[in-house]
Amino acid sequence: MASFANGGVGYLILGIRDDGHGRAQKFEGLQGNVESTVKSIRSLCLNHLDPRVSGLEVDRRMVDSHALVLVRIPRSARVPHMMTFQNATEFWSRYEDGKAQMTREEIREAFQTNPPRVRRRSRPQRRRITLVQNGGFERNLEGWGTGLLEDMPHIRPFASAHRFVPFGGAVARWFADARDSHSGRRSLRVEHESDYAPDVFSTLSQRVPIERGAVYQARFWARVEDKGAGAFSLRVALSRGEWDRFKVKIRGGPSRWRAYRLRFSSEDQRYVDIRFAAEGPVKAWIDDVAVRKLKTRQ
């Protein structure tokens, strides 16, 4: 896994027989307790990779009645990753003909490209009343999901496993990330890879309780790493069919944290859907999501 992280994104599949030269032959499946295997992989990554790989995904799959474990190693922004085991410390990477230990020159170039950073002290968070649960993503994606769409049968299975939902075959990842944050230790990382096309997007939502006949403001902070040709926005939906009535888009430009605000009226609704959406290639961090009731003049 260290070699994949240092050499680029890759997949590791456990439960397939190869020919001894890295070429897959057939599904054999894993024997015994597959859940124990998953936990062991996660433990190895936490204890023997330095720095740890953010966004690592370990999943169980059934293929032709065979149990497989699929590990997705994302493209890392913190190379090189060092493998530590017993008294050994080694740097590995992937090449066209397989994996091998990195040379001193390759290790030196990796450190020069990504110099170690002293992590700044997190800004203290002011305790302000907000209706959003886990708006700072300190508890991963707890409290987030599909919002008003959560009762739709064709959405529920994917959303229960991943929280976010891709539509139209979109390729995307939404996860809590410790690499950067506006405050606290984590933020929401969004990586939408699919090209822009009609009805191809990914979304993450939260259903927020509100009072009828009141005015509210939604606010969040965003830092764009790579906007490309894509778009990222926050939408406030009062009903399932709404999409563009209340909407604010994030802008590209300087790679710095920027605040965005969206004012809306609750009308006769008791719940509102706070929905982030990504369309086309875009990479960004989101943090400190909040919804507050505004005081209005009588």
PDB file of N, CA and C in Angstrom, residues 217-292:
ATOM      1  N   GLN A 217     -30.005  31.942   7.635  1.00  0.00           N
ATOM      2  CA  GLN A 217     -28.801  32.091   6.820  1.00  0.00           C
ATOM      3  C   GLN A 217     -27.957  30.824   6.938  1.00  0.00           C
ATOM      4  N   ALA A 218     -27.596  30.263   5.788  1.00  0.00           N
ATOM      5  CA  ALA A 218     -26.649  29.147   5.745  1.00  0.00           C
ATOM      6  C   ALA A 218     -25.274  29.716   5.413  1.00  0.00           C
ATOM      7  N   ARG A 219     -24.256  29.224   6.132  1.00  0.00           N
ATOM      8  CA  ARG A 219     -22.904  29.703   5.886  1.00  0.00           C
ATOM      9  C   ARG A 219     -21.931  28.528   5.942  1.00  0.00           C
ATOM     10  N   PHE A 220     -20.916  28.581   5.092  1.00  0.00           N
ATOM     11  CA  PHE A 220     -19.862  27.577   5.136  1.00  0.00           C
ATOM     12  C   PHE A 220     -18.572  28.193   4.613  1.00  0.00           C
ATOM     13  N   TRP A 221     -17.469  27.529   4.896  1.00  0.00           N
ATOM     14  CA  TRP A 221     -16.158  27.940   4.402  1.00  0.00           C
ATOM     15  C   TRP A 221     -15.664  26.913   3.395  1.00  0.00           C
ATOM     16  N   ALA A 222     -15.010  27.379   2.335  1.00  0.00           N
ATOM     17  CA  ALA A 222     -14.521  26.476   1.291  1.00  0.00           C
ATOM     18  C   ALA A 222     -13.134  26.897   0.833  1.00  0.00           C
ATOM     19  N   ARG A 223     -12.339  25.905   0.478  1.00  0.00           N
ATOM     20  CA  ARG A 223     -11.031  26.154  -0.158  1.00  0.00           C
ATOM     21  C   ARG A 223     -10.933  25.254  -1.376  1.00  0.00           C
ATOM     22  N   VAL A 224     -10.773  25.872  -2.531  1.00  0.00           N
ATOM     23  CA  VAL A 224     -10.730  25.145  -3.793  1.00  0.00           C
ATOM     24  C   VAL A 224      -9.290  24.779  -4.117  1.00  0.00           C
ATOM     25  N   GLU A 225      -9.040  23.503  -4.323  1.00  0.00           N
ATOM     26  CA  GLU A 225      -7.713  23.068  -4.753  1.00  0.00           C
ATOM     27  C   GLU A 225      -7.610  23.057  -6.273  1.00  0.00           C
ATOM     28  N   ASP A 226      -8.640  22.513  -6.924  1.00  0.00           N
ATOM     29  CA  ASP A 226      -8.636  22.424  -8.380  1.00  0.00           C
ATOM     30  C   ASP A 226     -10.082  22.441  -8.851  1.00  0.00           C
ATOM     31  N   LYS A 227     -10.500  23.558  -9.405  1.00  0.00           N
ATOM     32  CA  LYS A 227     -11.887  23.688  -9.845  1.00  0.00           C
ATOM     33  C   LYS A 227     -12.072  23.148 -11.248  1.00  0.00           C
ATOM     34  N   GLY A 228     -11.045  23.242 -12.092  1.00  0.00           N
ATOM     35  CA  GLY A 228     -11.169  22.723 -13.438  1.00  0.00           C
ATOM     36  C   GLY A 228     -12.381  23.292 -14.145  1.00  0.00           C
ATOM     37  N   ALA A 229     -13.088  22.412 -14.859  1.00  0.00           N
ATOM     38  CA  ALA A 229     -14.286  22.845 -15.583  1.00  0.00           C
ATOM     39  C   ALA A 229     -15.547  22.543 -14.792  1.00  0.00           C
ATOM     40  N   GLY A 230     -15.382  22.131 -13.540  1.00  0.00           N
ATOM     41  CA  GLY A 230     -16.520  21.726 -12.746  1.00  0.00           C
ATOM     42  C   GLY A 230     -17.150  22.867 -11.971  1.00  0.00           C
ATOM     43  N   ALA A 231     -18.181  22.520 -11.216  1.00  0.00           N
ATOM     44  CA  ALA A 231     -18.899  23.497 -10.397  1.00  0.00           C
ATOM     45  C   ALA A 231     -19.248  22.852  -9.061  1.00  0.00           C
ATOM     46  N   PHE A 232     -19.231  23.666  -8.008  1.00  0.00           N
ATOM     47  CA  PHE A 232     -19.587  23.182  -6.675  1.00  0.00           C
ATOM     48  C   PHE A 232     -20.492  24.219  -6.037  1.00  0.00           C
ATOM     49  N   SER A 233     -21.547  23.760  -5.397  1.00  0.00           N
ATOM     50  CA  SER A 233     -22.523  24.712  -4.872  1.00  0.00           C
ATOM     51  C   SER A 233     -23.198  24.171  -3.620  1.00  0.00           C
ATOM     52  N   LEU A 234     -23.823  25.094  -2.888  1.00  0.00           N
ATOM     53  CA  LEU A 234     -24.710  24.754  -1.782  1.00  0.00           C
ATOM     54  C   LEU A 234     -26.110  25.165  -2.191  1.00  0.00           C
ATOM     55  N   ARG A 235     -27.036  24.236  -2.061  1.00  0.00           N
ATOM     56  CA  ARG A 235     -28.427  24.516  -2.357  1.00  0.00           C
ATOM     57  C   ARG A 235     -29.260  24.281  -1.097  1.00  0.00           C
ATOM     58  N   VAL A 236     -30.255  25.118  -0.906  1.00  0.00           N
ATOM     59  CA  VAL A 236     -31.200  24.952   0.191  1.00  0.00           C
ATOM     60  C   VAL A 236     -32.544  24.606  -0.429  1.00  0.00           C
ATOM     61  N   ALA A 237     -33.028  23.393  -0.152  1.00  0.00           N
ATOM     62  CA  ALA A 237     -34.274  22.919  -0.753  1.00  0.00           C
ATOM     63  C   ALA A 237     -35.331  22.749   0.332  1.00  0.00           C
ATOM     64  N   LEU A 238     -36.512  23.336   0.104  1.00  0.00           N
ATOM     65  CA  LEU A 238     -37.614  23.205   1.043  1.00  0.00           C
ATOM     66  C   LEU A 238     -38.455  21.974   0.755  1.00  0.00           C
ATOM     67  N   SER A 239     -38.315  21.421  -0.454  1.00  0.00           N
ATOM     68  CA  SER A 239     -39.044  20.214  -0.817  1.00  0.00           C
ATOM     69  C   SER A 239     -38.171  19.380  -1.734  1.00  0.00           C
ATOM     70  N   ARG A 240     -38.542  18.125  -1.930  1.00  0.00           N
ATOM     71  CA  ARG A 240     -37.716  17.192  -2.689  1.00  0.00           C
ATOM     72  C   ARG A 240     -37.509  17.642  -4.125  1.00  0.00           C
ATOM     73  N   GLY A 241     -38.502  18.253  -4.747  1.00  0.00           N
ATOM     74  CA  GLY A 241     -38.408  18.626  -6.154  1.00  0.00           C
ATOM     75  C   GLY A 241     -37.624  19.894  -6.424  1.00  0.00           C
ATOM     76  N   GLU A 242     -37.316  20.670  -5.384  1.00  0.00           N
ATOM     77  CA  GLU A 242     -36.580  21.923  -5.604  1.00  0.00           C
ATOM     78  C   GLU A 242     -35.109  21.646  -5.865  1.00  0.00           C
ATOM     79  N   TRP A 243     -34.482  22.570  -6.636  1.00  0.00           N
ATOM     80  CA  TRP A 243     -33.063  22.387  -6.930  1.00  0.00           C
ATOM     81  C   TRP A 243     -32.316  23.712  -6.968  1.00  0.00           C
ATOM     82  N   ASP A 244     -32.807  24.688  -7.713  1.00  0.00           N
ATOM     83  CA  ASP A 244     -32.042  25.914  -7.930  1.00  0.00           C
ATOM     84  C   ASP A 244     -32.646  27.166  -7.302  1.00  0.00           C
ATOM     85  N   ARG A 245     -33.659  27.030  -6.489  1.00  0.00           N
ATOM     86  CA  ARG A 245     -34.319  28.213  -5.952  1.00  0.00           C
ATOM     87  C   ARG A 245     -33.402  29.013  -5.028  1.00  0.00           C
ATOM     88  N   PHE A 246     -32.797  28.351  -4.041  1.00  0.00           N
ATOM     89  CA  PHE A 246     -31.811  28.982  -3.163  1.00  0.00           C
ATOM     90  C   PHE A 246     -30.466  28.310  -3.429  1.00  0.00           C
ATOM     91  N   LYS A 247     -29.503  29.060  -3.911  1.00  0.00           N
ATOM     92  CA  LYS A 247     -28.251  28.440  -4.364  1.00  0.00           C
ATOM     93  C   LYS A 247     -27.104  29.437  -4.309  1.00  0.00           C
ATOM     94  N   VAL A 248     -25.912  28.960  -3.902  1.00  0.00           N
ATOM     95  CA  VAL A 248     -24.702  29.766  -3.949  1.00  0.00           C
ATOM     96  C   VAL A 248     -23.573  28.877  -4.450  1.00  0.00           C
ATOM     97  N   LYS A 249     -22.779  29.393  -5.407  1.00  0.00           N
ATOM     98  CA  LYS A 249     -21.670  28.636  -5.984  1.00  0.00           C
ATOM     99  C   LYS A 249     -20.348  29.103  -5.396  1.00  0.00           C
ATOM    100  N   ILE A 250     -19.416  28.163  -5.227  1.00  0.00           N
ATOM    101  CA  ILE A 250     -18.073  28.560  -4.817  1.00  0.00           C
ATOM    102  C   ILE A 250     -17.297  28.971  -6.049  1.00  0.00           C
ATOM    103  N   ARG A 251     -16.322  29.842  -5.845  1.00  0.00           N
ATOM    104  CA  ARG A 251     -15.524  30.378  -6.946  1.00  0.00           C
ATOM    105  C   ARG A 251     -14.118  29.815  -6.881  1.00  0.00           C
ATOM    106  N   GLY A 252     -13.501  29.714  -8.037  1.00  0.00           N
ATOM    107  CA  GLY A 252     -12.109  29.274  -8.091  1.00  0.00           C
ATOM    108  C   GLY A 252     -11.193  30.433  -7.743  1.00  0.00           C
ATOM    109  N   GLY A 253      -9.948  30.344  -8.137  1.00  0.00           N
ATOM    110  CA  GLY A 253      -9.030  31.441  -7.862  1.00  0.00           C
ATOM    111  C   GLY A 253      -8.018  31.079  -6.812  1.00  0.00           C
ATOM    112  N   PRO A 254      -7.650  32.031  -5.945  1.00  0.00           N
ATOM    113  CA  PRO A 254      -6.606  31.787  -4.940  1.00  0.00           C
ATOM    114  C   PRO A 254      -6.959  30.601  -4.043  1.00  0.00           C
ATOM    115  N   SER A 255      -5.962  29.809  -3.748  1.00  0.00           N
ATOM    116  CA  SER A 255      -6.171  28.628  -2.908  1.00  0.00           C
ATOM    117  C   SER A 255      -6.171  29.053  -1.444  1.00  0.00           C
ATOM    118  N   ARG A 256      -7.272  29.625  -1.014  1.00  0.00           N
ATOM    119  CA  ARG A 256      -7.396  30.068   0.378  1.00  0.00           C
ATOM    120  C   ARG A 256      -8.834  29.842   0.831  1.00  0.00           C
ATOM    121  N   TRP A 257      -9.029  29.810   2.134  1.00  0.00           N
ATOM    122  CA  TRP A 257     -10.354  29.614   2.682  1.00  0.00           C
ATOM    123  C   TRP A 257     -11.207  30.866   2.475  1.00  0.00           C
ATOM    124  N   ARG A 258     -12.434  30.657   2.073  1.00  0.00           N
ATOM    125  CA  ARG A 258     -13.337  31.779   1.802  1.00  0.00           C
ATOM    126  C   ARG A 258     -14.725  31.431   2.320  1.00  0.00           C
ATOM    127  N   ALA A 259     -15.407  32.419   2.932  1.00  0.00           N
ATOM    128  CA  ALA A 259     -16.739  32.204   3.490  1.00  0.00           C
ATOM    129  C   ALA A 259     -17.810  32.454   2.428  1.00  0.00           C
ATOM    130  N   TYR A 260     -18.868  31.638   2.474  1.00  0.00           N
ATOM    131  CA  TYR A 260     -20.013  31.789   1.573  1.00  0.00           C
ATOM    132  C   TYR A 260     -21.286  31.792   2.406  1.00  0.00           C
ATOM    133  N   ARG A 261     -22.244  32.633   2.022  1.00  0.00           N
ATOM    134  CA  ARG A 261     -23.493  32.764   2.775  1.00  0.00           C
ATOM    135  C   ARG A 261     -24.685  32.687   1.833  1.00  0.00           C
ATOM    136  N   LEU A 262     -25.783  32.146   2.361  1.00  0.00           N
ATOM    137  CA  LEU A 262     -27.014  32.019   1.579  1.00  0.00           C
ATOM    138  C   LEU A 262     -28.201  32.273   2.503  1.00  0.00           C
ATOM    139  N   ARG A 263     -28.989  33.290   2.173  1.00  0.00           N
ATOM    140  CA  ARG A 263     -30.159  33.660   2.979  1.00  0.00           C
ATOM    141  C   ARG A 263     -31.407  33.040   2.351  1.00  0.00           C
ATOM    142  N   PHE A 264     -32.299  32.520   3.217  1.00  0.00           N
ATOM    143  CA  PHE A 264     -33.511  31.900   2.689  1.00  0.00           C
ATOM    144  C   PHE A 264     -34.637  32.008   3.712  1.00  0.00           C
ATOM    145  N   SER A 265     -35.877  31.832   3.243  1.00  0.00           N
ATOM    146  CA  SER A 265     -37.059  31.860   4.097  1.00  0.00           C
ATOM    147  C   SER A 265     -37.615  30.449   4.228  1.00  0.00           C
ATOM    148  N   SER A 266     -38.069  30.111   5.416  1.00  0.00           N
ATOM    149  CA  SER A 266     -38.586  28.758   5.649  1.00  0.00           C
ATOM    150  C   SER A 266     -40.020  28.580   5.160  1.00  0.00           C
ATOM    151  N   GLU A 267     -40.732  29.676   4.953  1.00  0.00           N
ATOM    152  CA  GLU A 267     -42.136  29.655   4.521  1.00  0.00           C
ATOM    153  C   GLU A 267     -42.960  28.789   5.475  1.00  0.00           C
ATOM    154  N   ASP A 268     -43.646  27.753   4.973  1.00  0.00           N
ATOM    155  CA  ASP A 268     -44.489  26.937   5.854  1.00  0.00           C
ATOM    156  C   ASP A 268     -43.851  25.589   6.173  1.00  0.00           C
ATOM    157  N   GLN A 269     -42.516  25.472   5.977  1.00  0.00           N
ATOM    158  CA  GLN A 269     -41.826  24.205   6.170  1.00  0.00           C
ATOM    159  C   GLN A 269     -41.213  24.098   7.572  1.00  0.00           C
ATOM    160  N   ARG A 270     -41.108  22.856   8.056  1.00  0.00           N
ATOM    161  CA  ARG A 270     -40.456  22.600   9.339  1.00  0.00           C
ATOM    162  C   ARG A 270     -39.079  21.959   9.180  1.00  0.00           C
ATOM    163  N   TYR A 271     -38.740  21.580   7.952  1.00  0.00           N
ATOM    164  CA  TYR A 271     -37.420  21.016   7.673  1.00  0.00           C
ATOM    165  C   TYR A 271     -36.904  21.612   6.371  1.00  0.00           C
ATOM    166  N   VAL A 272     -35.594  21.699   6.270  1.00  0.00           N
ATOM    167  CA  VAL A 272     -34.959  22.194   5.056  1.00  0.00           C
ATOM    168  C   VAL A 272     -33.792  21.276   4.722  1.00  0.00           C
ATOM    169  N   ASP A 273     -33.515  21.111   3.447  1.00  0.00           N
ATOM    170  CA  ASP A 273     -32.429  20.254   2.986  1.00  0.00           C
ATOM    171  C   ASP A 273     -31.211  21.120   2.659  1.00  0.00           C
ATOM    172  N   ILE A 274     -30.129  20.958   3.425  1.00  0.00           N
ATOM    173  CA  ILE A 274     -28.872  21.647   3.143  1.00  0.00           C
ATOM    174  C   ILE A 274     -28.053  20.707   2.254  1.00  0.00           C
ATOM    175  N   ARG A 275     -27.918  21.036   0.980  1.00  0.00           N
ATOM    176  CA  ARG A 275     -27.396  20.084   0.006  1.00  0.00           C
ATOM    177  C   ARG A 275     -26.195  20.651  -0.758  1.00  0.00           C
ATOM    178  N   PHE A 276     -25.045  20.006  -0.589  1.00  0.00           N
ATOM    179  CA  PHE A 276     -23.874  20.331  -1.394  1.00  0.00           C
ATOM    180  C   PHE A 276     -23.903  19.474  -2.662  1.00  0.00           C
ATOM    181  N   ALA A 277     -23.486  20.052  -3.787  1.00  0.00           N
ATOM    182  CA  ALA A 277     -23.499  19.320  -5.048  1.00  0.00           C
ATOM    183  C   ALA A 277     -22.251  19.655  -5.856  1.00  0.00           C
ATOM    184  N   ALA A 278     -21.680  18.636  -6.503  1.00  0.00           N
ATOM    185  CA  ALA A 278     -20.506  18.789  -7.358  1.00  0.00           C
ATOM    186  C   ALA A 278     -20.843  18.288  -8.757  1.00  0.00           C
ATOM    187  N   GLU A 279     -20.445  19.074  -9.759  1.00  0.00           N
ATOM    188  CA  GLU A 279     -20.654  18.707 -11.159  1.00  0.00           C
ATOM    189  C   GLU A 279     -19.363  18.989 -11.925  1.00  0.00           C
ATOM    190  N   GLY A 280     -18.891  18.019 -12.684  1.00  0.00           N
ATOM    191  CA  GLY A 280     -17.651  18.205 -13.432  1.00  0.00           C
ATOM    192  C   GLY A 280     -16.441  18.117 -12.524  1.00  0.00           C
ATOM    193  N   PRO A 281     -15.227  18.131 -13.088  1.00  0.00           N
ATOM    194  CA  PRO A 281     -14.001  17.976 -12.287  1.00  0.00           C
ATOM    195  C   PRO A 281     -13.819  19.115 -11.287  1.00  0.00           C
ATOM    196  N   VAL A 282     -13.763  18.766 -10.011  1.00  0.00           N
ATOM    197  CA  VAL A 282     -13.550  19.760  -8.963  1.00  0.00           C
ATOM    198  C   VAL A 282     -12.999  19.065  -7.725  1.00  0.00           C
ATOM    199  N   LYS A 283     -12.046  19.740  -7.047  1.00  0.00           N
ATOM    200  CA  LYS A 283     -11.498  19.254  -5.788  1.00  0.00           C
ATOM    201  C   LYS A 283     -11.514  20.403  -4.796  1.00  0.00           C
ATOM    202  N   ALA A 284     -12.069  20.157  -3.606  1.00  0.00           N
ATOM    203  CA  ALA A 284     -12.209  21.251  -2.643  1.00  0.00           C
ATOM    204  C   ALA A 284     -12.368  20.700  -1.238  1.00  0.00           C
ATOM    205  N   TRP A 285     -12.157  21.595  -0.266  1.00  0.00           N
ATOM    206  CA  TRP A 285     -12.436  21.301   1.138  1.00  0.00           C
ATOM    207  C   TRP A 285     -13.580  22.199   1.603  1.00  0.00           C
ATOM    208  N   ILE A 286     -14.468  21.659   2.447  1.00  0.00           N
ATOM    209  CA  ILE A 286     -15.594  22.396   3.022  1.00  0.00           C
ATOM    210  C   ILE A 286     -15.521  22.266   4.537  1.00  0.00           C
ATOM    211  N   ASP A 287     -15.825  23.352   5.261  1.00  0.00           N
ATOM    212  CA  ASP A 287     -15.741  23.293   6.719  1.00  0.00           C
ATOM    213  C   ASP A 287     -16.709  24.300   7.342  1.00  0.00           C
ATOM    214  N   ASP A 288     -16.980  24.099   8.628  1.00  0.00           N
ATOM    215  CA  ASP A 288     -17.770  25.019   9.444  1.00  0.00           C
ATOM    216  C   ASP A 288     -19.107  25.384   8.791  1.00  0.00           C
ATOM    217  N   VAL A 289     -19.870  24.357   8.471  1.00  0.00           N
ATOM    218  CA  VAL A 289     -21.203  24.553   7.891  1.00  0.00           C
ATOM    219  C   VAL A 289     -22.174  24.893   9.018  1.00  0.00           C
ATOM    220  N   ALA A 290     -22.949  25.941   8.835  1.00  0.00           N
ATOM    221  CA  ALA A 290     -23.860  26.379   9.893  1.00  0.00           C
ATOM    222  C   ALA A 290     -25.139  26.940   9.283  1.00  0.00           C
ATOM    223  N   VAL A 291     -26.242  26.781  10.012  1.00  0.00           N
ATOM    224  CA  VAL A 291     -27.518  27.403   9.660  1.00  0.00           C
ATOM    225  C   VAL A 291     -28.042  28.087  10.910  1.00  0.00           C
ATOM    226  N   ARG A 292     -28.326  29.378  10.805  1.00  0.00           N
ATOM    227  CA  ARG A 292     -28.788  30.149  11.957  1.00  0.00           C
ATOM    228  C   ARG A 292     -30.009  30.977  11.591  1.00  0.00           C
TER     229      ARG A 292
END
